Coordinates of C-alpha atoms in Angstrom, one line a residue:
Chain A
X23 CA 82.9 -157.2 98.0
X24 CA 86.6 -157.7 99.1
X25 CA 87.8 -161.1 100.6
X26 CA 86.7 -161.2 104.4
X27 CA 87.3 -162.8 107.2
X28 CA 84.3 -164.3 108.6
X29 CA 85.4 -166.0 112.2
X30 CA 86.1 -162.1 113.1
X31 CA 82.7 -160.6 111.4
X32 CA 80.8 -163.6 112.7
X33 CA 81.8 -161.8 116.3
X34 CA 79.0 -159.4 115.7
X35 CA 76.3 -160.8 114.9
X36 CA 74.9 -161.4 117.9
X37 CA 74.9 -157.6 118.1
X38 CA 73.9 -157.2 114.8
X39 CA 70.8 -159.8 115.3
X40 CA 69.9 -157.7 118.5
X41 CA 70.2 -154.0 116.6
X42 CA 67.6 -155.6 114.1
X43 CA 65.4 -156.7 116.1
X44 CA 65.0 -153.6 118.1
X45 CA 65.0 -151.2 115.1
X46 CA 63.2 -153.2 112.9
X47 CA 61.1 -156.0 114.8
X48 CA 62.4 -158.5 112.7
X49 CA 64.4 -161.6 114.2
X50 CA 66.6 -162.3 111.0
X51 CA 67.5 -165.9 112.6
X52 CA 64.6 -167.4 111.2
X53 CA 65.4 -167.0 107.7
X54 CA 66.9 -170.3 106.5
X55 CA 67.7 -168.9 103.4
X56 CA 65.4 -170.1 100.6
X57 CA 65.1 -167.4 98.6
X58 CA 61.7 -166.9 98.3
X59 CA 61.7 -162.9 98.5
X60 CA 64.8 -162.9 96.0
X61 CA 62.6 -164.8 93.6
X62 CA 59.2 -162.9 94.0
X63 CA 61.4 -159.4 93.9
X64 CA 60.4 -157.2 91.1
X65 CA 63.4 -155.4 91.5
X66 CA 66.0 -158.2 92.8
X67 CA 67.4 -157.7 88.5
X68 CA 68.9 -154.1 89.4
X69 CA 69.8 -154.9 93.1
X70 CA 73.6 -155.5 93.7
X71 CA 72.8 -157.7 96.7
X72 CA 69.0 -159.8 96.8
X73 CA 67.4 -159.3 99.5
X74 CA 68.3 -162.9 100.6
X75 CA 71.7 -162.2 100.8
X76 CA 70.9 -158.9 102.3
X77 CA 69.7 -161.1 104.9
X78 CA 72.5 -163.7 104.9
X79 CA 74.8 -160.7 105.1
X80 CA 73.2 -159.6 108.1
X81 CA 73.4 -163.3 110.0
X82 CA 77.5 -162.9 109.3
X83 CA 77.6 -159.9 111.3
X84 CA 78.1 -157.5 107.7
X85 CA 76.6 -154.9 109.0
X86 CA 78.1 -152.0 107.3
X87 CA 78.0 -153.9 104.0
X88 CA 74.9 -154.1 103.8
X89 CA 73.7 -150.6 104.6
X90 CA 76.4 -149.9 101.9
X91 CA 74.5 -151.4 99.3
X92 CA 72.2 -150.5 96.3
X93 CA 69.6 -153.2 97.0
X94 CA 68.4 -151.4 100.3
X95 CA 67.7 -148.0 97.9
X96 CA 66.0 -149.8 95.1
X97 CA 63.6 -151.9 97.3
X98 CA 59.7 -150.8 96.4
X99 CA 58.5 -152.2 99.7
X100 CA 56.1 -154.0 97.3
X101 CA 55.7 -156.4 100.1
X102 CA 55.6 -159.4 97.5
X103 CA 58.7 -160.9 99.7
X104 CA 57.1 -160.4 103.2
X105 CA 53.9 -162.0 102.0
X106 CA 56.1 -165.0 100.7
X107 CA 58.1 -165.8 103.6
X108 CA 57.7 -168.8 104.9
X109 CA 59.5 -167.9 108.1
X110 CA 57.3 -164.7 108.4
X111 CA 60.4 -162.5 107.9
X112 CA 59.1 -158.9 107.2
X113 CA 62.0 -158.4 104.7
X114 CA 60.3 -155.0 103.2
X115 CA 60.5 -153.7 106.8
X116 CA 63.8 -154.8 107.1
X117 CA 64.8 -153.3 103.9
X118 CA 63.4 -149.7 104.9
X119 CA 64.9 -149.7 108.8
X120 CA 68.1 -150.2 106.9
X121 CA 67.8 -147.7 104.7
X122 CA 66.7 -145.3 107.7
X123 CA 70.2 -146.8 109.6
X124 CA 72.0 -146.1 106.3
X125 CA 70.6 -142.5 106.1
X126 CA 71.2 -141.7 109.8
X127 CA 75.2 -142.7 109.2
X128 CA 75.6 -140.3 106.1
X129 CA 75.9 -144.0 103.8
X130 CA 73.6 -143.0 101.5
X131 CA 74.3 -145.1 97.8
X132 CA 71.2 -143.4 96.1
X133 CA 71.4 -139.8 95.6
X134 CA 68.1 -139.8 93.7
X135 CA 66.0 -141.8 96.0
X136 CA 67.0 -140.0 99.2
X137 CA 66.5 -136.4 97.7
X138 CA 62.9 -137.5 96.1
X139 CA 61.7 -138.6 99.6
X140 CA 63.1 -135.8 101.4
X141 CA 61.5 -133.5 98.9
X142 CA 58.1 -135.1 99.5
X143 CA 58.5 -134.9 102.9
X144 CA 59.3 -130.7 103.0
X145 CA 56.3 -130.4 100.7
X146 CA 54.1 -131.9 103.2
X147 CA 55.8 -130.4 106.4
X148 CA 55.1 -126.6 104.4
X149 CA 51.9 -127.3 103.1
X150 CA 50.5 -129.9 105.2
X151 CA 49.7 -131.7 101.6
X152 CA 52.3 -133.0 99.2
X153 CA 52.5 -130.9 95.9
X154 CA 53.1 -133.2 92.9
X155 CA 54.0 -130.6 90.6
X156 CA 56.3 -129.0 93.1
X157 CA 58.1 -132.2 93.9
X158 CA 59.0 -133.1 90.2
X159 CA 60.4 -129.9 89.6
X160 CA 62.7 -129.4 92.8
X161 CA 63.8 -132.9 92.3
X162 CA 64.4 -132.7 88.3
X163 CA 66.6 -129.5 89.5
X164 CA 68.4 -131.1 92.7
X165 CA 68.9 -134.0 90.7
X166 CA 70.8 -132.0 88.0
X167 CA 68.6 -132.8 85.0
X168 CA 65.7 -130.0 84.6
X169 CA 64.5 -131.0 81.1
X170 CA 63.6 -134.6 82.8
X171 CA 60.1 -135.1 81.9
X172 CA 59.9 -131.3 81.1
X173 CA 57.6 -132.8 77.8
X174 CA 54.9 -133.9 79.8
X175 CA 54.2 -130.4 81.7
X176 CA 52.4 -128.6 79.4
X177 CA 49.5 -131.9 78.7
X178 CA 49.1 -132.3 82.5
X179 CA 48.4 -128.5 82.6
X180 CA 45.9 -128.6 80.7
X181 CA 44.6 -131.8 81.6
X182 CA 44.5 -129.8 84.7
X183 CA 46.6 -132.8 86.5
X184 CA 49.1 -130.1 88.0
X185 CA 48.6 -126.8 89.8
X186 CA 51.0 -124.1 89.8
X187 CA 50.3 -123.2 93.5
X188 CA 50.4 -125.9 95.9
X189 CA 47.4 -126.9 97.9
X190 CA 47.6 -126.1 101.7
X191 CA 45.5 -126.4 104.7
X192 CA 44.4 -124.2 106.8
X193 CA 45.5 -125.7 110.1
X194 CA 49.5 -126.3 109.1
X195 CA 50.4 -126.1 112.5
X196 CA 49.0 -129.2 113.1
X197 CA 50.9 -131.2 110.6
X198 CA 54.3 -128.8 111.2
X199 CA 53.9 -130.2 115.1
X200 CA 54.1 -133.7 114.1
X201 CA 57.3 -133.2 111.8
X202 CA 58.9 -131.4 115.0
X203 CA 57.4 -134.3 117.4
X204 CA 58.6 -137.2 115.1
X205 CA 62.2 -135.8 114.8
X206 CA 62.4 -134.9 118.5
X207 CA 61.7 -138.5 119.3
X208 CA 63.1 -140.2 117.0
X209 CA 66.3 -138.4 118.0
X210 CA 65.6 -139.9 121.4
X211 CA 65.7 -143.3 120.1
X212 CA 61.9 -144.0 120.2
X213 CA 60.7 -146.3 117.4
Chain B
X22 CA 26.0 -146.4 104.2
X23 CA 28.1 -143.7 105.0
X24 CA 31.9 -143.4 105.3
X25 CA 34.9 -140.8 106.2
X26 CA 36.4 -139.9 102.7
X27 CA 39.9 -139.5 102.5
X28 CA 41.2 -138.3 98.6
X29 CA 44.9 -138.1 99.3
X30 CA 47.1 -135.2 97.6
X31 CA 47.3 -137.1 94.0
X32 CA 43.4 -137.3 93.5
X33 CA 43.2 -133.3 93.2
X34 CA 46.2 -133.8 91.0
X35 CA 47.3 -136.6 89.0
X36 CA 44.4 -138.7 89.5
X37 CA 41.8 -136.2 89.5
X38 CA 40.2 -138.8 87.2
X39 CA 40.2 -141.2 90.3
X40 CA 38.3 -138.2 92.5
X41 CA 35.4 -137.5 89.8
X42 CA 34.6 -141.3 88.7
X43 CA 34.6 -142.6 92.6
X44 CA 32.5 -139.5 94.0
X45 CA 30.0 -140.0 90.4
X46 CA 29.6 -143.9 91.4
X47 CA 29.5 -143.1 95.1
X48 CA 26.5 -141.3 94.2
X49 CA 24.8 -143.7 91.8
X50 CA 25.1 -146.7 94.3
X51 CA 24.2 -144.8 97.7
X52 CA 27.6 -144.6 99.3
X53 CA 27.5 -141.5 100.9
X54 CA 31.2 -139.8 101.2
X55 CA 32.3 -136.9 103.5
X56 CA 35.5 -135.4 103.4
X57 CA 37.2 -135.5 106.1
X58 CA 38.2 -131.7 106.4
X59 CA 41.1 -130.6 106.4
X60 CA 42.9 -133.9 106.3
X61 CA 46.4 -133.9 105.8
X62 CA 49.0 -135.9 103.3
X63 CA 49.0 -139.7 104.7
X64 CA 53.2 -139.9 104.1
X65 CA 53.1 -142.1 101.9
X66 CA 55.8 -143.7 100.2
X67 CA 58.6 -141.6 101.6
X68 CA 57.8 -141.1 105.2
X69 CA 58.3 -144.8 106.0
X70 CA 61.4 -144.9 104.5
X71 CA 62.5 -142.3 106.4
X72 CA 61.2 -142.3 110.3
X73 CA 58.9 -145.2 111.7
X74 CA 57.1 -142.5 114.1
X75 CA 56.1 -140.2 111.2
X76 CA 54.7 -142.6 108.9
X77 CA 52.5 -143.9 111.8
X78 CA 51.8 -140.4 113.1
X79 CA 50.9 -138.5 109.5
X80 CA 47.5 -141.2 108.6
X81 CA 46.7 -141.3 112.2
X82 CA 45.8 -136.9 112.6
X83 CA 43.3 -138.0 109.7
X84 CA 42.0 -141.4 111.0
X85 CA 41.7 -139.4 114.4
X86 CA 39.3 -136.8 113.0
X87 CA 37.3 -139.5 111.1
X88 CA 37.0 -141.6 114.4
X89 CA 35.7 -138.6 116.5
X90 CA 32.9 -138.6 114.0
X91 CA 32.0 -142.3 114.2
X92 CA 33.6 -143.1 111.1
X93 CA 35.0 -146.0 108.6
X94 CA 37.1 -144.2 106.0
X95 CA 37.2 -145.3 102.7
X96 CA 40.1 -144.4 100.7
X97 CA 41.1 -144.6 96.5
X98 CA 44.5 -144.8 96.7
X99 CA 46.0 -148.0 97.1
X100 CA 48.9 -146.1 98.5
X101 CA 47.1 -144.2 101.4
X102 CA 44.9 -146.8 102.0
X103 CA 48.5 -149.4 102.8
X104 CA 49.7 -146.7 104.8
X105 CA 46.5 -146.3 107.2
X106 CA 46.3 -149.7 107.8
X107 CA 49.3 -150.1 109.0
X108 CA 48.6 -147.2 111.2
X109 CA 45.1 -148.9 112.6
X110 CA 47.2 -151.8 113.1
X111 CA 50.3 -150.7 115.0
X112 CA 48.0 -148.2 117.3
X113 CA 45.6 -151.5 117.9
X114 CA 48.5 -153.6 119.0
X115 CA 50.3 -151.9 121.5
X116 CA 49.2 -149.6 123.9
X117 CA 52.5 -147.9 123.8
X118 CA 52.8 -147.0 120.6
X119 CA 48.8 -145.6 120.9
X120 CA 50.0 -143.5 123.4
X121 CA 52.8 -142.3 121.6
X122 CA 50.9 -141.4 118.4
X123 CA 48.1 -139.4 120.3
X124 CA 51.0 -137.7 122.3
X125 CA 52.2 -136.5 118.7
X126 CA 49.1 -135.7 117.2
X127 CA 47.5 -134.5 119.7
X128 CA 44.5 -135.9 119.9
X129 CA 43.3 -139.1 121.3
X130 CA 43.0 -142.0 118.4
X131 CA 42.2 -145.2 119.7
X132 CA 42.0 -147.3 116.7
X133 CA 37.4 -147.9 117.0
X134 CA 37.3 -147.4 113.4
X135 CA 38.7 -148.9 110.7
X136 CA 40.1 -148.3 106.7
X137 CA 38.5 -149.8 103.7
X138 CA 39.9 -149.3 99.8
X139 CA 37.2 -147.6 98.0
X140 CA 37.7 -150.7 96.0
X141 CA 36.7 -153.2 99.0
X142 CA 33.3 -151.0 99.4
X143 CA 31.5 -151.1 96.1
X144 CA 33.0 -154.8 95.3
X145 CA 32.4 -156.1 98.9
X146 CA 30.1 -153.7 100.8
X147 CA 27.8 -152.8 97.7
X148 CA 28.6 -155.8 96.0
X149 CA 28.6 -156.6 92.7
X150 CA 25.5 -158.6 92.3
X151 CA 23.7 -155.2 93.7
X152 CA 26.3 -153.3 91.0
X153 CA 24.6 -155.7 88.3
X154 CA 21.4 -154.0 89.3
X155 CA 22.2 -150.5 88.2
X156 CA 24.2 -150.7 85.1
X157 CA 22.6 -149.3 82.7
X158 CA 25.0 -149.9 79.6
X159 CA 26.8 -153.2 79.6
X160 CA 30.2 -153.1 78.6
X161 CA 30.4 -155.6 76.2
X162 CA 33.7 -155.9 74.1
X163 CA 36.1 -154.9 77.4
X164 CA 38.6 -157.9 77.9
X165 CA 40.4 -156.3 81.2
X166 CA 44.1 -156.7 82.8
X167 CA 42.7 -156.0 86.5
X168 CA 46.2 -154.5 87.7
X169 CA 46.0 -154.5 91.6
X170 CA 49.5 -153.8 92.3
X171 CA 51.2 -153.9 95.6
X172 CA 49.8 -152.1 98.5
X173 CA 46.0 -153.0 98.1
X174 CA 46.2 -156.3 99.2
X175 CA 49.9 -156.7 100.5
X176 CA 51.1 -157.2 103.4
X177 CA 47.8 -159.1 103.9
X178 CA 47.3 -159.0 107.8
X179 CA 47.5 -155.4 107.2
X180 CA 45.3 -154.9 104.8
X181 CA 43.3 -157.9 105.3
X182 CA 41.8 -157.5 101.7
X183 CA 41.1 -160.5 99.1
X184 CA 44.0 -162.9 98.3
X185 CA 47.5 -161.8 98.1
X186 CA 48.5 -163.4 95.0
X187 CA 45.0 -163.9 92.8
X188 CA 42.4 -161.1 94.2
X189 CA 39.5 -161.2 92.4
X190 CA 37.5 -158.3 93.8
X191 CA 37.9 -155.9 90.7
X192 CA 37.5 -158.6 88.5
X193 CA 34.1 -159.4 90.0
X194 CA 33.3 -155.9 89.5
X195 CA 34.4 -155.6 86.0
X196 CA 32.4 -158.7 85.1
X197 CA 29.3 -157.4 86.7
X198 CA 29.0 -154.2 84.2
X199 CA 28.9 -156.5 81.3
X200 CA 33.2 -156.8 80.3
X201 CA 35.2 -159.7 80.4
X202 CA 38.3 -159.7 82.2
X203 CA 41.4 -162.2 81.3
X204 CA 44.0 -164.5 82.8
X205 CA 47.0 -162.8 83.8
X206 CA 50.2 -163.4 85.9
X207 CA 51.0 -159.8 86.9
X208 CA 47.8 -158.7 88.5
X209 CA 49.4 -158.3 91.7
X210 CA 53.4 -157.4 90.6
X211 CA 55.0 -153.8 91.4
X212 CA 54.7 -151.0 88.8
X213 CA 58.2 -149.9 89.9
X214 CA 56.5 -146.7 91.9
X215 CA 58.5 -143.9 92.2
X216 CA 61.1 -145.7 90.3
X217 CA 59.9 -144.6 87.1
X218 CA 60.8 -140.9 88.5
X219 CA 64.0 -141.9 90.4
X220 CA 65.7 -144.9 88.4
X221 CA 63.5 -144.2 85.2
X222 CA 65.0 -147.7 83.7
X223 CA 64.5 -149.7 86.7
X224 CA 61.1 -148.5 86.2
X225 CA 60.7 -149.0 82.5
X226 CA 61.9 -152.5 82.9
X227 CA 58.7 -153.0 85.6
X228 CA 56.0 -151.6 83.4
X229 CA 57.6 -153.0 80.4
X230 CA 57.0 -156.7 81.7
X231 CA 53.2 -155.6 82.7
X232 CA 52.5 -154.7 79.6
X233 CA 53.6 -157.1 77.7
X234 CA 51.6 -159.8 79.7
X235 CA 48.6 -157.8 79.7
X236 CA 48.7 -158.2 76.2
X237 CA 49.9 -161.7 75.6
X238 CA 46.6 -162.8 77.2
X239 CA 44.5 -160.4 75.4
X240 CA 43.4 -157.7 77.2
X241 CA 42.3 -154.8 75.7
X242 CA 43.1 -152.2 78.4
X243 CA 44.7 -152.3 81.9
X244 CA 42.3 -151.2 85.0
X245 CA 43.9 -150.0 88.3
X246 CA 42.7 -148.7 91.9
X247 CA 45.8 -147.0 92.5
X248 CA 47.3 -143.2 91.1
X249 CA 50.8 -143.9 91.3
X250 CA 49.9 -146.6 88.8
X251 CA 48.1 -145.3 86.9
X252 CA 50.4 -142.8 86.1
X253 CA 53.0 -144.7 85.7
X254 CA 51.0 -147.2 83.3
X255 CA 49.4 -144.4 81.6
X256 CA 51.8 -142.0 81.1
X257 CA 55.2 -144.0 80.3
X258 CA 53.8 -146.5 77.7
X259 CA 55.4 -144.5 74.5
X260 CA 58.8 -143.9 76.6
X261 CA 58.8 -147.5 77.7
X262 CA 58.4 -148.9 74.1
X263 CA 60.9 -146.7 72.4
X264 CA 63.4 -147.7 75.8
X265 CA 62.7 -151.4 75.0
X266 CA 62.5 -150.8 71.0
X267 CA 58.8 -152.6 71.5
X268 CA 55.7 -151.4 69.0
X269 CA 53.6 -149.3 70.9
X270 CA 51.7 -151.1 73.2
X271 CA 48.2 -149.2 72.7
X272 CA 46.7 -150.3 75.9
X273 CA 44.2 -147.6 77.6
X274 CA 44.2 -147.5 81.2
X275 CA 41.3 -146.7 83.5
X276 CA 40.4 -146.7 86.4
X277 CA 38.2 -149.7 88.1
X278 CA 36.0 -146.7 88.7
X279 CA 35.5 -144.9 85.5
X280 CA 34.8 -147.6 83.7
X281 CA 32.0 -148.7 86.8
X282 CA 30.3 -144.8 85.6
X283 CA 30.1 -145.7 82.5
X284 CA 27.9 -148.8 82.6
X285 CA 26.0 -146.6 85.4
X286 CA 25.3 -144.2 83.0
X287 CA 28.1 -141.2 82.8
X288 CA 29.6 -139.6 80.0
X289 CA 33.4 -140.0 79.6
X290 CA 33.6 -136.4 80.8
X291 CA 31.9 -136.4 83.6
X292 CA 34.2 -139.5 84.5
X293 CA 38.0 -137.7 83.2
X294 CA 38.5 -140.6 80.6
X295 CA 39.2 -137.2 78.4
X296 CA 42.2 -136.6 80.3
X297 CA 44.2 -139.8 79.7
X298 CA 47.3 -139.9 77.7
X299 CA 46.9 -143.2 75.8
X300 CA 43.4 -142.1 74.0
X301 CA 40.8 -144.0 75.9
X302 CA 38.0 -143.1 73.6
X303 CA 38.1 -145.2 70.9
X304 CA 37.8 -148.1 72.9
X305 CA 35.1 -146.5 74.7
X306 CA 32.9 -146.2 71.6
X307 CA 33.1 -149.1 70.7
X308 CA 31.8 -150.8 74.3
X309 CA 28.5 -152.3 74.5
X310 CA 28.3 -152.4 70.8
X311 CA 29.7 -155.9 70.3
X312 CA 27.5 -158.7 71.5
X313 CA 29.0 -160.3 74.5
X314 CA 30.7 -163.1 75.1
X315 CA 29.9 -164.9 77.9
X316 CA 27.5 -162.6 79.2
X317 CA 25.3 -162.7 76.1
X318 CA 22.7 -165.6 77.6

């Protein structure tokens, strides 16, 4: 991160607090930094930011910073951290309205990650169920590497762990309606 | 006793092994299970990261449906089960949001019933003592890594299911069919997810550390309640050790479940222990052959 001046980013924050705690539910004043979650994390090793200075990031008004980095994209929301607290942060539910924030701005740091989820999600809007095999294959080619995994088709065929065809049901409408409803409101600003 | 049964998409799929071995011990202990029809994908892992209203809105068309029956629902997948709970949970608390979410999917869900893991049912519903009862082969020689991973029993006023950090419920059961299970520190750590498709060495690095402390304390095998991990600890155990230059790790993976039919009396078949990766079979055989330890008095 380059050198910043934080008597003007601390001018936020109040802002920023309030933007949280809307989106998210989650007042980050109570973390006093201990570093509990960053501890606990299973994934804090590949982050570029632990989730503790996620937060601390967040209290100095570095808004844009943080939905900027990798840490909110590699988050399992394993809950481990949110269990932790001691402050009863909900930091996995912080870390997933971020990355929803970070989407809706075009910031998006993980290629991979975004196109897996939106895959899923198209799956199940078309088919009202998610198709595994589908999803690996679309993503392997969006992703730019078809041959990813490409050994371990042919067992699970036989195994009969993957169908060809996905599995749909009969009343799409039903889930295609709550795709539409969702985006209409969310649009809207409803949470 | 008599519950809503919700499968999710990977239990016709990846963890078809999952579908058989719940539905053949349902049976053997008098859990009756009826799908609910045409229920639809829960979200999962992506919708939450994605929009709030949808992840909430996707489990609660199928916990609708179960509740205009009467119904509990009892769910397999550890990642379904997180994702109606939170559901339950958010429509219970606010009126707004129930409003909302019946608006969406169009039918009036008030939140009466509730979500149990499929786990939580035969460990804590059944019981294990009333498990004891039934077996029919003891599975003597089975030294267990009960893996719980994430979403069973975190966050735990959501899913308001054993301890957080040490459950035991799995272990109970696996004690009750005659195995052992041992001492372990990553019972309830993440198996990476969908990492191991997205970040595949993020995810190597996760299941690489599981492993490895499954068998530093012994264990002969790794049981789950989850698909995601199961595939993920099944399927990746040769790429993980030739990623981390490790010797193979040869540690089967089952299923709490499958290995519950076969001290009830299945064959592997009839349980999918066939259709493993890591070749569960040889370990099989072998159970119930060796006298057992602690159980042996």
């Amino acid at each position: 991160m380059e050198r910043l001046q934080l008597n003007e980013t601390l001018s936020n924050n109040k802002e920023v607090r309030k933007e949280i705690s809307q989106e998210a539910g989650v007042d980050i004043s109570l973390c006093y930094q201990c570093g509990k979650c960053s501890a606990g994390c299973p994934v804090a090793f590949a982050m570029d930011y632990t989730p503790r200075q996620i937060i601390r990031m967040l209290q100095l008004g570095l808004l844009e910073e943080a939905l900027g980095s990798k840490t909110i994209w590699l988050c399992a929301t394993c809950d481990t951290c949110s269990t932790r607290c001691p402050r009863q942060v909900d930091v996995a539910r912080l870390m997933e309205t971020l990355r929803i924030k970070a989407k809706s701005k075009g910031k998006i740091t993980d290629k991979k990650s975004d196109v897996f989820h939106d895959t899923f999600l198209k799956l199940v809007e078309s088919y009202g169920r998610v198709h595994e095999m589908g999803l690996i294959m679309q993503f392997n080619l969006k992703t730019g590497q078809p041959l990813k995994d490409a050994g371990m088709g042919l067992p699970m065929l036989t195994r009969g762990k993957i169908h060809p065809l996905p599995e749909k049901i009969n009343d799409n409408g039903a889930v295609k309606k709550i795709f539409e409803k969702c985006r209409q409101l969310s649009a809207g600003g409803e949470q | 006793m008599k519950y809503a049964y919700y499968p999710g998409c990977s239990l016709n799929s990846t963890g078809l092994e999952y579908n058989m071995s719940t539905k053949a011990v349902a049976k053997s202990l008098g859990v009756e299970l009826v799908e609910i029809p045409e229920w639809n994908c829960c979200g999962a892992s992506s919708a939450h990261l994605t929009d709030h209203l949808l992840a909430l809105a996707l489990p609660a068309r199928n916990l609708a449906l179960a509740e205009k029956d009467g119904l509990d629902v009892a769910i397999p997948c550890a990642a379904c089960f997180a994702r109606f709970k939170a559901t339950e949970k958010a429509v219970r608390d606010s009126d707004k949001t129930q409003k909302t979410i019946s608006e969406i999917i169009e039918m009036d869900y008030q939140a009466k019933n509730t979500t149990l893991s499929i786990l939580d049912v035969f460990a804590n519903k059944v019981g294990a003592q009333a498990v004891s009862a039934l077996v029919s082969k003891k599975l003597s020689g089975l030294k267990a890594a009960c893996y719980y991973g994430c979403l069973l029993v975190r966050p735990n006023k959501i899913t308001e299911f054993d301890d957080p950090e040490n459950p035991i419920s799995m272990d109970n059961l696996m004690t009750a069919i005659g195995g052992e299970t041992v001492n372990w520190s990553y019972k309830t750590e993440c198996c990476g997810a969908s990492h191991a498709v997205i970040n595949p060495n993020v995810g190597r690095q996760m299941l690489r550390d599981i492993y490895r402390d499954a068998k530093l304390n012994g264990a002969n095998c790794i049981i789950t309640a989850c698909p995601l991990c199961m595939s993920n600890l099944d399927m990746r155990q040769q790429e993980v050790a030739s990623f981390a230059g490790d010797a193979a790790y040869d540690l089967p993976v089952f299923y709490f479940t499958e290995l519950m039919g076969l001290a009830l009396g299945y064959q592997p078949k009839e349980l999918g222990i066939d259709k493993h990766f890591v070749d569960a079979i040889p370990l099989v055989n072998k159970l119930g052959q060796v006298q057992a330890g602690r159980d042996s008095a």
